[in-house]
Short mmCIF file of C-alpha atoms and ligand atoms in Angstrom, two decimals:
data_model
loop_
_atom_site.label_atom_id
_atom_site.label_comp_id
_atom_site.label_asym_id
_atom_site.label_seq_id
_atom_site.Cartn_x
_atom_site.Cartn_y
_atom_site.Cartn_z
CA MET A 1154 -22.95 2.01 -34.28
CA THR A 1155 -22.53 -0.76 -31.74
CA GLN A 1156 -19.53 -2.96 -32.26
CA THR A 1157 -19.60 -6.71 -32.75
CA THR A 1158 -18.72 -8.63 -29.59
CA LEU A 1159 -17.92 -12.23 -28.67
CA LEU A 1160 -18.85 -14.13 -25.52
CA ALA A 1161 -16.23 -16.49 -24.10
CA ILE A 1162 -17.09 -19.05 -21.45
CA ASP A 1163 -13.95 -20.05 -19.55
CA GLN A 1164 -14.87 -22.91 -17.24
CA GLY A 1165 -11.72 -23.57 -15.20
CA THR A 1166 -10.81 -25.78 -12.27
CA THR A 1167 -11.15 -23.08 -9.65
CA SER A 1168 -13.61 -20.70 -11.29
CA SER A 1169 -16.22 -20.25 -14.00
CA ARG A 1170 -15.96 -17.06 -16.00
CA ALA A 1171 -17.79 -15.28 -18.78
CA ILE A 1172 -16.00 -12.56 -20.73
CA VAL A 1173 -17.44 -10.34 -23.43
CA PHE A 1174 -14.68 -9.24 -25.82
CA SER A 1175 -14.63 -6.66 -28.56
CA ASP A 1176 -13.45 -8.09 -31.87
CA GLY A 1177 -10.05 -6.54 -31.13
CA GLY A 1178 -9.66 -8.45 -27.85
CA LYS A 1179 -10.71 -5.72 -25.44
CA ILE A 1180 -12.51 -6.98 -22.33
CA LEU A 1181 -15.91 -5.30 -22.15
CA GLU A 1182 -17.47 -7.44 -19.40
CA LEU A 1183 -15.98 -10.00 -17.04
CA GLN A 1184 -17.97 -12.08 -14.57
CA GLN A 1185 -16.46 -14.77 -12.40
CA LYS A 1186 -17.56 -17.23 -9.74
CA GLU A 1187 -15.28 -19.42 -7.64
CA LEU A 1188 -15.92 -23.14 -7.98
CA LYS A 1189 -15.65 -25.57 -5.09
CA LEU A 1190 -13.49 -28.67 -5.19
CA HIS A 1191 -14.44 -31.68 -3.07
CA TYR A 1192 -11.94 -34.17 -1.68
CA PRO A 1193 -14.03 -37.16 -0.51
CA HIS A 1194 -10.98 -39.44 -0.04
CA LYS A 1195 -7.23 -39.10 -0.26
CA GLY A 1196 -6.32 -38.55 -3.91
CA TRP A 1197 -9.94 -38.05 -4.99
CA VAL A 1198 -10.99 -34.70 -6.47
CA GLU A 1199 -14.58 -33.99 -7.49
CA GLN A 1200 -16.88 -31.14 -8.45
CA ASN A 1201 -20.64 -30.91 -8.57
CA PRO A 1202 -21.73 -30.74 -12.23
CA GLU A 1203 -24.80 -28.71 -11.20
CA ASP A 1204 -22.47 -26.11 -9.65
CA ILE A 1205 -20.45 -26.04 -12.87
CA TRP A 1206 -23.63 -25.49 -14.86
CA ASN A 1207 -25.38 -23.02 -12.54
CA ASP A 1208 -22.26 -20.89 -12.08
CA THR A 1209 -21.64 -20.82 -15.82
CA LEU A 1210 -25.23 -19.84 -16.52
CA GLN A 1211 -25.13 -17.12 -13.86
CA VAL A 1212 -21.87 -15.52 -15.03
CA CYS A 1213 -23.03 -15.61 -18.64
CA ARG A 1214 -26.35 -14.00 -17.80
CA SER A 1215 -24.62 -11.21 -15.88
CA ALA A 1216 -22.03 -10.69 -18.62
CA VAL A 1217 -24.52 -10.44 -21.49
CA LYS A 1218 -26.96 -8.19 -19.62
CA ASN A 1219 -25.28 -4.99 -20.80
CA SER A 1220 -23.80 -6.34 -23.99
CA ALA A 1221 -25.10 -5.81 -27.47
CA LYS A 1222 -24.42 -7.51 -30.76
CA ILE A 1223 -22.87 -10.75 -29.52
CA ALA A 1224 -21.88 -12.58 -32.69
CA ALA A 1225 -21.26 -16.03 -31.17
CA ILE A 1226 -20.17 -17.97 -28.09
CA GLY A 1227 -16.86 -19.76 -27.58
CA ILE A 1228 -16.23 -22.29 -24.83
CA THR A 1229 -12.93 -23.21 -23.23
CA ASN A 1230 -12.61 -25.48 -20.25
CA GLN A 1231 -10.56 -27.41 -17.73
CA ARG A 1232 -9.57 -30.51 -19.68
CA GLU A 1233 -10.06 -34.23 -18.92
CA THR A 1234 -12.62 -33.66 -16.13
CA THR A 1235 -15.24 -36.33 -16.64
CA ILE A 1236 -19.05 -36.16 -16.40
CA LEU A 1237 -21.65 -38.84 -17.15
CA TRP A 1238 -25.31 -37.92 -17.37
CA ASP A 1239 -28.70 -39.36 -18.24
CA ARG A 1240 -29.75 -38.59 -21.81
CA GLU A 1241 -33.42 -38.43 -20.85
CA THR A 1242 -33.34 -36.26 -17.73
CA GLY A 1243 -29.94 -34.59 -18.13
CA ALA A 1244 -29.15 -35.55 -14.52
CA PRO A 1245 -25.51 -36.37 -13.72
CA VAL A 1246 -24.89 -39.98 -12.71
CA TYR A 1247 -22.04 -39.02 -10.38
CA ASN A 1248 -19.97 -35.96 -9.51
CA ALA A 1249 -17.52 -34.63 -12.08
CA ILE A 1250 -14.21 -36.45 -11.55
CA VAL A 1251 -11.60 -33.70 -11.86
CA TRP A 1252 -8.39 -34.11 -13.89
CA GLN A 1253 -6.30 -34.03 -10.68
CA ASP A 1254 -8.05 -37.14 -9.30
CA ARG A 1255 -5.73 -40.14 -8.76
CA ARG A 1256 -8.26 -42.87 -7.86
CA THR A 1257 -7.55 -44.87 -11.01
CA ALA A 1258 -3.77 -45.07 -10.47
CA ASP A 1259 -3.91 -48.84 -9.85
CA LEU A 1260 -5.86 -49.49 -13.04
CA CYS A 1261 -3.36 -47.41 -15.02
CA ALA A 1262 -0.44 -49.28 -13.44
CA ARG A 1263 -2.08 -52.61 -14.32
CA LEU A 1264 -2.54 -51.60 -17.96
CA LYS A 1265 1.04 -50.40 -18.07
CA GLU A 1266 2.26 -53.74 -16.72
CA GLN A 1267 0.28 -55.50 -19.45
CA GLY A 1268 2.40 -53.53 -21.93
CA ASP A 1269 -0.40 -51.37 -23.30
CA GLU A 1270 1.31 -48.02 -23.05
CA SER A 1271 3.18 -47.95 -26.36
CA ALA A 1272 -0.01 -48.58 -28.37
CA VAL A 1273 -1.79 -45.88 -26.37
CA ARG A 1274 1.04 -43.44 -27.04
CA ALA A 1275 1.12 -44.15 -30.76
CA LYS A 1276 -2.63 -43.47 -31.11
CA THR A 1277 -3.28 -40.72 -28.58
CA GLY A 1278 0.06 -39.05 -27.91
CA LEU A 1279 -0.66 -39.48 -24.18
CA LEU A 1280 0.51 -41.75 -21.35
CA LEU A 1281 -1.35 -44.25 -19.19
CA ASP A 1282 -2.14 -41.93 -16.32
CA PRO A 1283 -5.23 -41.27 -14.15
CA TYR A 1284 -5.09 -37.67 -15.39
CA PHE A 1285 -6.96 -38.56 -18.61
CA SER A 1286 -10.69 -39.32 -18.87
CA ALA A 1287 -10.99 -42.98 -19.92
CA THR A 1288 -10.24 -44.62 -16.58
CA LYS A 1289 -12.47 -42.07 -14.83
CA ILE A 1290 -15.37 -43.10 -17.10
CA ALA A 1291 -14.69 -46.77 -16.36
CA TRP A 1292 -14.61 -46.02 -12.63
CA ILE A 1293 -18.06 -44.41 -12.71
CA LEU A 1294 -19.48 -47.29 -14.78
CA ASP A 1295 -18.10 -49.86 -12.36
CA ASN A 1296 -18.80 -48.09 -9.09
CA VAL A 1297 -22.15 -46.34 -9.50
CA LYS A 1298 -24.96 -48.87 -9.12
CA GLY A 1299 -26.60 -49.71 -12.43
CA ALA A 1300 -24.45 -47.30 -14.44
CA ARG A 1301 -22.86 -49.87 -16.72
CA ALA A 1302 -26.20 -51.47 -17.58
CA ARG A 1303 -27.72 -48.05 -18.30
CA ALA A 1304 -24.72 -47.16 -20.47
CA GLU A 1305 -25.05 -50.40 -22.38
CA ARG A 1306 -28.73 -49.63 -23.03
CA GLY A 1307 -27.59 -46.27 -24.50
CA GLU A 1308 -29.22 -44.24 -21.74
CA LEU A 1309 -26.11 -42.33 -20.63
CA ALA A 1310 -23.87 -39.71 -22.18
CA PHE A 1311 -20.23 -38.90 -21.40
CA GLY A 1312 -18.68 -35.53 -21.81
CA THR A 1313 -15.77 -33.40 -20.73
CA VAL A 1314 -16.90 -30.02 -19.38
CA ASP A 1315 -17.23 -28.42 -22.85
CA SER A 1316 -19.58 -31.15 -23.95
CA PHE A 1317 -21.65 -31.06 -20.77
CA LEU A 1318 -22.07 -27.27 -21.03
CA LEU A 1319 -23.01 -27.53 -24.71
CA TRP A 1320 -25.64 -30.16 -23.88
CA ARG A 1321 -27.14 -27.92 -21.21
CA LEU A 1322 -26.90 -24.75 -23.32
CA THR A 1323 -28.79 -26.43 -26.15
CA GLY A 1324 -31.45 -27.92 -23.88
CA GLY A 1325 -30.17 -31.47 -24.43
CA LYS A 1326 -30.28 -31.22 -28.21
CA VAL A 1327 -26.56 -31.51 -28.94
CA HIS A 1328 -24.03 -34.06 -27.71
CA ALA A 1329 -20.73 -32.99 -29.23
CA THR A 1330 -17.17 -32.06 -28.39
CA ASP A 1331 -14.15 -30.75 -30.28
CA ALA A 1332 -10.95 -32.46 -31.37
CA THR A 1333 -8.76 -30.94 -28.63
CA ASN A 1334 -11.04 -32.03 -25.80
CA ALA A 1335 -11.73 -35.46 -27.33
CA ALA A 1336 -7.96 -35.94 -27.52
CA ARG A 1337 -7.66 -35.84 -23.72
CA THR A 1338 -9.85 -38.88 -23.11
CA VAL A 1339 -7.25 -41.46 -24.36
CA LEU A 1340 -10.13 -42.94 -26.38
CA PHE A 1341 -9.64 -40.73 -29.41
CA ASN A 1342 -7.12 -41.66 -32.09
CA ILE A 1343 -5.51 -38.31 -32.87
CA VAL A 1344 -3.74 -39.61 -35.97
CA GLU A 1345 -6.93 -40.87 -37.62
CA GLN A 1346 -9.19 -38.37 -35.82
CA LYS A 1347 -11.75 -40.91 -34.68
CA TRP A 1348 -12.88 -42.76 -31.55
CA ASP A 1349 -10.74 -45.88 -31.46
CA GLY A 1350 -12.38 -49.32 -31.13
CA ASP A 1351 -9.27 -50.92 -29.59
CA LEU A 1352 -8.98 -48.20 -26.97
CA LEU A 1353 -12.69 -48.44 -26.15
CA ARG A 1354 -12.21 -52.17 -25.53
CA LEU A 1355 -9.01 -51.63 -23.53
CA PHE A 1356 -10.73 -49.22 -21.13
CA ASP A 1357 -14.09 -51.02 -21.32
CA VAL A 1358 -16.04 -47.95 -22.39
CA PRO A 1359 -19.22 -48.41 -24.51
CA ARG A 1360 -19.26 -46.39 -27.72
CA SER A 1361 -22.85 -45.27 -27.10
CA LEU A 1362 -21.58 -42.87 -24.38
CA LEU A 1363 -19.46 -40.77 -26.70
CA PRO A 1364 -20.13 -37.35 -28.20
CA GLU A 1365 -19.67 -36.44 -31.84
CA VAL A 1366 -16.24 -34.87 -32.44
CA LYS A 1367 -16.11 -31.64 -34.44
CA ASP A 1368 -13.52 -29.13 -35.58
CA ASN A 1369 -12.67 -26.35 -33.13
CA VAL A 1370 -14.66 -23.99 -35.30
CA ALA A 1371 -18.14 -25.34 -36.03
CA ALA A 1372 -21.81 -24.57 -35.56
CA PHE A 1373 -21.90 -26.66 -32.39
CA GLY A 1374 -25.43 -25.67 -31.43
CA VAL A 1375 -27.79 -22.84 -30.62
CA THR A 1376 -28.77 -21.57 -27.20
CA GLU A 1377 -31.79 -19.44 -26.36
CA LEU A 1378 -30.91 -18.97 -22.71
CA PHE A 1379 -29.57 -15.44 -23.12
CA GLY A 1380 -32.41 -13.84 -25.04
CA PRO A 1381 -31.88 -13.95 -28.79
CA LYS A 1382 -30.57 -17.14 -30.36
CA LEU A 1383 -26.80 -17.45 -30.07
CA THR A 1384 -24.59 -20.02 -31.76
CA VAL A 1385 -21.82 -21.82 -29.93
CA GLY A 1386 -19.29 -21.45 -32.71
CA GLY A 1387 -16.04 -22.56 -31.12
CA MET A 1388 -14.70 -24.87 -28.44
CA ALA A 1389 -11.22 -25.88 -27.27
CA GLY A 1390 -9.51 -27.17 -24.14
CA ASP A 1391 -7.88 -24.45 -22.03
CA GLN A 1392 -4.25 -24.92 -23.08
CA GLN A 1393 -5.12 -25.15 -26.75
CA ALA A 1394 -7.35 -22.09 -26.44
CA ALA A 1395 -4.39 -20.19 -24.97
CA LEU A 1396 -2.26 -21.28 -27.93
CA ILE A 1397 -4.95 -19.95 -30.27
CA GLY A 1398 -5.33 -16.74 -28.24
CA GLN A 1399 -1.57 -16.31 -28.56
CA ALA A 1400 -1.93 -16.83 -32.33
CA CYS A 1401 0.69 -19.61 -32.46
CA PHE A 1402 -0.50 -20.81 -35.87
CA GLU A 1403 2.88 -21.54 -37.38
CA ARG A 1404 5.11 -24.52 -36.87
CA GLY A 1405 7.65 -23.88 -34.13
CA MET A 1406 5.64 -21.20 -32.31
CA VAL A 1407 5.42 -21.62 -28.53
CA LYS A 1408 3.11 -20.34 -25.85
CA SER A 1409 3.93 -20.80 -22.21
CA THR A 1410 1.36 -20.13 -19.49
CA TYR A 1411 2.66 -19.42 -15.98
CA GLY A 1412 -0.17 -19.90 -13.50
CA THR A 1413 -0.22 -22.24 -10.51
CA GLY A 1414 1.70 -24.64 -12.75
CA CYS A 1415 3.14 -23.96 -16.17
CA PHE A 1416 1.98 -25.40 -19.47
CA ALA A 1417 4.00 -24.92 -22.62
CA LEU A 1418 2.72 -25.93 -26.05
CA MET A 1419 4.72 -25.87 -29.24
CA ASN A 1420 2.98 -26.03 -32.61
CA ILE A 1421 4.68 -28.84 -34.57
CA GLY A 1422 2.59 -28.60 -37.73
CA GLU A 1423 0.37 -31.10 -39.47
CA THR A 1424 2.38 -34.28 -38.91
CA PHE A 1425 1.86 -36.30 -35.74
CA ARG A 1426 5.05 -37.10 -33.87
CA GLU A 1427 5.48 -39.13 -30.75
CA SER A 1428 7.59 -37.41 -28.12
CA GLN A 1429 10.91 -39.06 -27.32
CA ASN A 1430 11.12 -37.18 -24.02
CA LYS A 1431 7.88 -38.32 -22.37
CA LEU A 1432 6.12 -35.11 -23.30
CA LEU A 1433 2.62 -35.31 -24.75
CA THR A 1434 1.49 -34.90 -28.34
CA THR A 1435 -1.92 -33.34 -28.68
CA PRO A 1436 -3.99 -31.60 -31.35
CA ALA A 1437 -3.29 -27.87 -31.22
CA TYR A 1438 -6.48 -27.23 -33.23
CA ARG A 1439 -8.47 -28.69 -36.08
CA PHE A 1440 -9.79 -26.30 -38.73
CA ASP A 1441 -11.72 -27.55 -41.79
CA GLY A 1442 -10.81 -31.13 -40.94
CA GLN A 1443 -7.08 -30.37 -40.92
CA THR A 1444 -5.29 -31.03 -37.63
CA ALA A 1445 -2.24 -29.14 -36.42
CA TYR A 1446 -0.39 -30.90 -33.60
CA ALA A 1447 1.45 -29.61 -30.56
CA ILE A 1448 4.00 -30.98 -28.16
CA GLU A 1449 2.87 -30.22 -24.63
CA GLY A 1450 5.04 -30.04 -21.54
CA ALA A 1451 4.03 -29.28 -17.98
CA ILE A 1452 5.90 -27.86 -15.03
CA PHE A 1453 3.99 -28.84 -11.91
CA SER A 1454 5.04 -25.95 -9.68
CA ALA A 1455 5.34 -22.44 -11.06
CA GLY A 1456 3.20 -19.82 -9.29
CA SER A 1457 2.58 -22.31 -6.50
CA ALA A 1458 6.24 -21.77 -5.49
CA VAL A 1459 5.52 -18.05 -5.14
CA GLN A 1460 2.45 -18.90 -3.07
CA TRP A 1461 4.71 -21.00 -0.87
CA LEU A 1462 7.03 -18.02 -0.32
CA ARG A 1463 3.94 -16.16 0.88
CA ASP A 1464 2.00 -18.81 2.81
CA GLY A 1465 4.63 -21.41 3.69
CA LEU A 1466 7.59 -19.19 4.56
CA GLY A 1467 5.73 -15.95 5.29
CA LEU A 1468 8.35 -13.99 3.31
CA LEU A 1469 5.68 -12.00 1.45
CA GLU A 1470 2.22 -10.64 1.99
CA GLN A 1471 1.44 -10.61 -1.71
CA ALA A 1472 2.85 -12.56 -4.64
CA ALA A 1473 3.75 -9.31 -6.42
CA GLN A 1474 6.18 -8.36 -3.62
CA SER A 1475 8.41 -11.24 -4.72
CA GLU A 1476 9.84 -9.00 -7.44
CA ALA A 1477 11.10 -6.25 -5.12
CA LEU A 1478 12.46 -8.82 -2.68
CA ALA A 1479 14.27 -10.82 -5.37
CA THR A 1480 15.80 -7.73 -6.92
CA SER A 1481 16.89 -6.31 -3.56
CA VAL A 1482 19.92 -8.59 -3.89
CA GLU A 1483 22.43 -8.48 -6.70
CA ASP A 1484 22.26 -12.15 -7.61
CA ASN A 1485 21.27 -15.53 -6.22
CA ASN A 1486 24.58 -15.80 -4.35
CA GLY A 1487 24.72 -19.49 -5.29
CA VAL A 1488 21.26 -20.32 -3.92
CA TYR A 1489 19.02 -22.60 -6.04
CA PHE A 1490 15.52 -23.74 -5.42
CA VAL A 1491 14.04 -26.82 -7.09
CA PRO A 1492 10.26 -26.52 -6.58
CA ALA A 1493 9.41 -30.21 -6.73
CA PHE A 1494 6.49 -29.90 -4.29
CA THR A 1495 4.56 -32.62 -6.10
CA GLY A 1496 7.40 -34.31 -7.93
CA LEU A 1497 9.46 -33.28 -10.93
CA GLY A 1498 7.81 -33.31 -14.34
CA ALA A 1499 9.39 -33.15 -17.78
CA PRO A 1500 12.10 -33.98 -18.62
CA TYR A 1501 12.98 -35.69 -15.31
CA TRP A 1502 9.76 -37.53 -14.45
CA ARG A 1503 10.35 -38.21 -10.80
CA PRO A 1504 6.92 -38.09 -9.15
CA GLU A 1505 8.41 -39.09 -5.79
CA ALA A 1506 10.95 -36.21 -5.76
CA ARG A 1507 10.38 -33.32 -3.34
CA GLY A 1508 11.65 -29.75 -3.18
CA LEU A 1509 15.21 -28.70 -2.47
CA ILE A 1510 17.05 -25.50 -1.54
CA ALA A 1511 20.75 -25.75 -2.35
CA GLY A 1512 23.82 -23.57 -1.93
CA PHE A 1513 22.91 -21.89 1.34
CA SER A 1514 25.65 -20.01 3.18
CA ARG A 1515 25.86 -17.80 6.27
CA GLU A 1516 25.13 -14.69 4.13
CA SER A 1517 22.03 -16.16 2.49
CA THR A 1518 18.77 -14.38 3.20
CA GLY A 1519 15.10 -14.65 2.41
CA ALA A 1520 15.72 -12.41 -0.57
CA HIS A 1521 18.03 -15.03 -2.04
CA ILE A 1522 15.35 -17.67 -1.60
CA ALA A 1523 12.80 -15.43 -3.30
CA ARG A 1524 15.24 -14.85 -6.12
CA ALA A 1525 15.93 -18.57 -6.43
CA VAL A 1526 12.18 -19.26 -6.63
CA LEU A 1527 11.70 -16.76 -9.44
CA GLU A 1528 14.82 -17.89 -11.28
CA ALA A 1529 13.61 -21.49 -11.08
CA GLN A 1530 10.74 -20.57 -13.43
CA ALA A 1531 13.28 -19.88 -16.15
CA TYR A 1532 15.53 -22.87 -15.45
CA GLN A 1533 12.54 -25.18 -15.58
CA THR A 1534 11.38 -23.60 -18.82
CA LEU A 1535 14.81 -24.05 -20.36
CA ASP A 1536 14.80 -27.75 -19.41
CA LEU A 1537 11.38 -28.09 -20.99
CA MET A 1538 12.33 -26.17 -24.13
CA ALA A 1539 15.30 -28.44 -24.72
CA ALA A 1540 13.01 -31.47 -24.58
CA MET A 1541 10.40 -29.82 -26.80
CA GLU A 1542 12.91 -28.73 -29.39
CA GLY A 1543 14.22 -32.29 -29.54
CA ASP A 1544 10.68 -33.56 -30.17
CA GLY A 1545 9.45 -30.82 -32.43
CA GLY A 1546 12.59 -30.55 -34.50
CA HIS A 1547 12.40 -26.80 -34.32
CA ARG A 1548 13.94 -23.99 -32.29
CA PRO A 1549 11.29 -21.37 -31.55
CA ALA A 1550 12.36 -17.82 -32.32
CA VAL A 1551 10.43 -16.28 -29.41
CA ILE A 1552 8.36 -17.40 -26.46
CA ARG A 1553 4.90 -15.97 -26.04
CA ALA A 1554 4.20 -16.07 -22.32
CA ASP A 1555 1.06 -15.39 -20.29
CA GLY A 1556 -0.48 -16.17 -16.89
CA GLY A 1557 -0.32 -14.49 -13.47
CA LEU A 1558 3.44 -14.83 -13.05
CA THR A 1559 4.18 -12.79 -16.17
CA ALA A 1560 3.09 -9.70 -14.23
CA ASN A 1561 6.54 -10.11 -12.67
CA GLU A 1562 9.06 -8.30 -14.86
CA PHE A 1563 12.07 -9.92 -13.23
CA VAL A 1564 10.68 -13.32 -14.18
CA CYS A 1565 10.15 -12.24 -17.80
CA ARG A 1566 13.60 -10.70 -18.12
CA PHE A 1567 15.38 -13.63 -16.52
CA LEU A 1568 13.37 -16.02 -18.68
CA ALA A 1569 14.53 -14.23 -21.83
CA ASP A 1570 18.12 -14.42 -20.60
CA MET A 1571 17.92 -18.14 -19.87
CA VAL A 1572 16.14 -19.25 -23.04
CA GLU A 1573 18.31 -16.85 -25.10
CA ARG A 1574 15.47 -15.46 -27.13
CA PRO A 1575 12.85 -12.75 -26.76
CA VAL A 1576 9.91 -13.26 -24.42
CA GLU A 1577 6.70 -11.53 -25.46
CA ILE A 1578 3.69 -10.73 -23.30
CA PRO A 1579 0.50 -10.07 -25.31
CA HIS A 1580 -1.74 -7.06 -24.86
CA VAL A 1581 -4.72 -9.41 -24.36
CA THR A 1582 -3.80 -10.94 -21.02
CA GLU A 1583 -6.80 -13.29 -20.88
CA THR A 1584 -5.37 -15.45 -23.65
CA THR A 1585 -7.37 -18.59 -22.85
CA ALA A 1586 -10.78 -16.91 -22.97
CA TRP A 1587 -9.66 -14.81 -25.93
CA GLY A 1588 -8.74 -18.01 -27.79
CA ALA A 1589 -12.29 -19.31 -27.29
CA ALA A 1590 -13.68 -15.97 -28.46
CA CYS A 1591 -11.45 -16.15 -31.56
CA LEU A 1592 -12.82 -19.58 -32.45
CA ALA A 1593 -16.37 -18.26 -32.14
CA GLY A 1594 -15.36 -15.24 -34.21
CA LEU A 1595 -14.07 -17.49 -36.97
CA GLN A 1596 -17.37 -19.35 -37.06
CA ALA A 1597 -19.41 -16.14 -37.10
CA GLY A 1598 -17.32 -14.56 -39.84
CA VAL A 1599 -15.94 -11.84 -37.56
CA PHE A 1600 -12.53 -13.19 -38.58
CA ASP A 1601 -11.83 -14.58 -42.03
CA GLY A 1602 -9.10 -16.96 -40.96
CA PRO A 1603 -6.29 -17.54 -38.44
CA GLU A 1604 -4.24 -14.84 -40.21
CA ASP A 1605 -6.87 -12.35 -39.11
CA ILE A 1606 -6.45 -13.44 -35.49
CA ALA A 1607 -2.70 -13.29 -35.84
CA ARG A 1608 -3.07 -9.67 -36.96
CA THR A 1609 -4.91 -8.74 -33.76
CA TRP A 1610 -2.07 -10.23 -31.68
CA GLU A 1611 0.18 -7.52 -30.30
CA ALA A 1612 2.97 -7.54 -27.73
CA ALA A 1613 2.36 -5.31 -24.74
CA ARG A 1614 5.89 -6.02 -23.46
CA ARG A 1615 8.92 -7.60 -25.05
CA TYR A 1616 12.05 -8.74 -23.21
CA GLN A 1617 15.34 -9.19 -25.05
CA PRO A 1618 18.04 -11.50 -23.71
CA SER A 1619 21.02 -9.53 -22.45
CA MET A 1620 23.06 -11.85 -20.25
CA THR A 1621 26.56 -12.91 -21.25
CA PRO A 1622 26.88 -16.57 -22.32
CA GLU A 1623 29.38 -17.18 -19.48
CA LYS A 1624 27.03 -15.88 -16.81
CA ARG A 1625 24.17 -17.88 -18.25
CA GLN A 1626 26.24 -21.07 -18.33
CA GLU A 1627 27.30 -20.54 -14.74
CA LEU A 1628 23.74 -20.03 -13.52
CA TYR A 1629 22.21 -22.86 -15.50
CA GLY A 1630 25.08 -25.12 -14.41
CA GLY A 1631 24.23 -24.31 -10.81
CA TRP A 1632 20.61 -25.30 -11.44
CA LYS A 1633 21.66 -28.57 -13.07
CA ASN A 1634 23.81 -29.35 -10.04
CA ALA A 1635 20.91 -28.70 -7.70
CA VAL A 1636 18.65 -30.99 -9.72
CA GLN A 1637 21.35 -33.68 -9.66
CA MET A 1638 21.53 -33.44 -5.86
CA LEU A 1639 17.81 -34.00 -5.70
CA LEU A 1640 17.84 -36.92 -8.12
P1 LIG B 319 -4.20 -19.97 -12.25
O1 LIG B 319 -4.93 -19.68 -13.52
O2 LIG B 319 -3.41 -21.24 -12.24
O3 LIG B 319 -5.04 -19.81 -11.02
P2 LIG B 319 -2.95 -17.34 -12.61
O4 LIG B 319 -2.58 -17.27 -14.05
O5 LIG B 319 -4.09 -16.54 -12.11
O6 LIG B 319 -3.07 -18.86 -12.14
O7 LIG B 319 -1.63 -16.95 -11.79
C1 LIG B 319 -1.62 -16.98 -10.40
C2 LIG B 319 -0.24 -17.35 -9.91
O8 LIG B 319 0.69 -16.34 -10.26
C3 LIG B 319 -0.22 -17.48 -8.41
O9 LIG B 319 0.46 -18.67 -8.08
C4 LIG B 319 0.57 -16.27 -7.92
O10 LIG B 319 1.37 -16.63 -6.82
C5 LIG B 319 1.41 -15.90 -9.12
N1 LIG B 319 1.63 -14.45 -9.26
C6 LIG B 319 0.71 -13.50 -9.56
N2 LIG B 319 1.28 -12.27 -9.64
C7 LIG B 319 2.61 -12.44 -9.42
C8 LIG B 319 3.75 -11.58 -9.38
N3 LIG B 319 3.64 -10.27 -9.63
N4 LIG B 319 4.95 -12.13 -9.10
C9 LIG B 319 5.08 -13.45 -8.90
N5 LIG B 319 4.04 -14.33 -8.93
C10 LIG B 319 2.83 -13.83 -9.18
#
């Protein structure tokens, strides 16, 4: 008997991937294509929507070729990236403006000066920042000839990447998104779960552009592009999908993803709360019309600091060698590294800050720097956890970690020591794609409910804290000093 499988589309910033999973989370097929980023001006970041689509189609076709019994498709995607297209022809009006793009910084600053941020925060849980979609939409409408007039005539559609892919997969039949992606536009009121008239006026975005917003599990649409009819049964933004893949369905559960940067999300339950520490509030997921919220915190430089050891300092040939180098010395010997390459995020919020190496002495070596870089992952997480716990009103019992850096056992162990609780690494390492597959599985009846997904979650590795409180205090104190020097 062939087993039931699920197809996950994981459309990320640097690559488009299609993964066929077994219903237990085993990867049966994985296809991937790198995606190009374009930098037409300083601070501008774009992608070609046709590349996004063609790559996605190609990886899906390759992945399903040898796969049988696909029950449904789940989509997860880079969030906030903005696409406008013609409803008649499906042709994009402009390139996709990627989340990293800063071209609307002045507009955001102007709105902030007008005093609009507190209302935005209370409705969306977000900040006034170019990161989010609304000002990107306004930019396209105001800078592409004729776009605003076409939008006002109802000829154009807006979507984040999930929505654009769904439109293309369904041959232009469905214009919809899910609550987690809608939440990243700053146009969606996450408390009332609806597009917000005041926000649409504030950002000057016509309502006719917007997709319908559905639960994360829904019959989004049907595609016939891969042979038999397949339903897109689940969609979620990448960080939320990772939270779902990590089965963080209870209040107080945390997932922390260590890739280029680090994103931590804590499930805070069904009541919206505004962060008091400049973190974001965002829907974790919406099932059967019921929203669970999360507090989200970002560390800008995580794995990128390891890349810098390799490419900037030439201390390593491969990221994985950082572990042997860091553990070739007994301790950090007083050396601390604050990886503020692109500013310091939560809870410091100093975008103008830059990196710092502190505590160097005559005996210090490259190994101490490597160690300081790896230790910094844990110090930064502890800073973030303190802020999140303040906001969420809950101390998580464990941290479920994933991402490339968690291959490094020293990082995992030191993280457990610093946060003084167990760190668990799941057996499904592709948590983001698995989260999308889980959503599709819920829609298709492969899973009966979140509890079913939680049952498939299993730790492949578990790290218990073992450091003495004195040692921990001393190390964390050293980090705090280094951050103070920088500030
Ligand atoms: P992204 O999804 O952001 O591209 P990944 O989750 O693939 O990131 O993680 C890649 C990052 O993890 C890179 O920055 C790399 O330097 C780092 N990395 C991968 N393996 C290790 C390792 N064994 N030790 C330390 N860092 C690692």
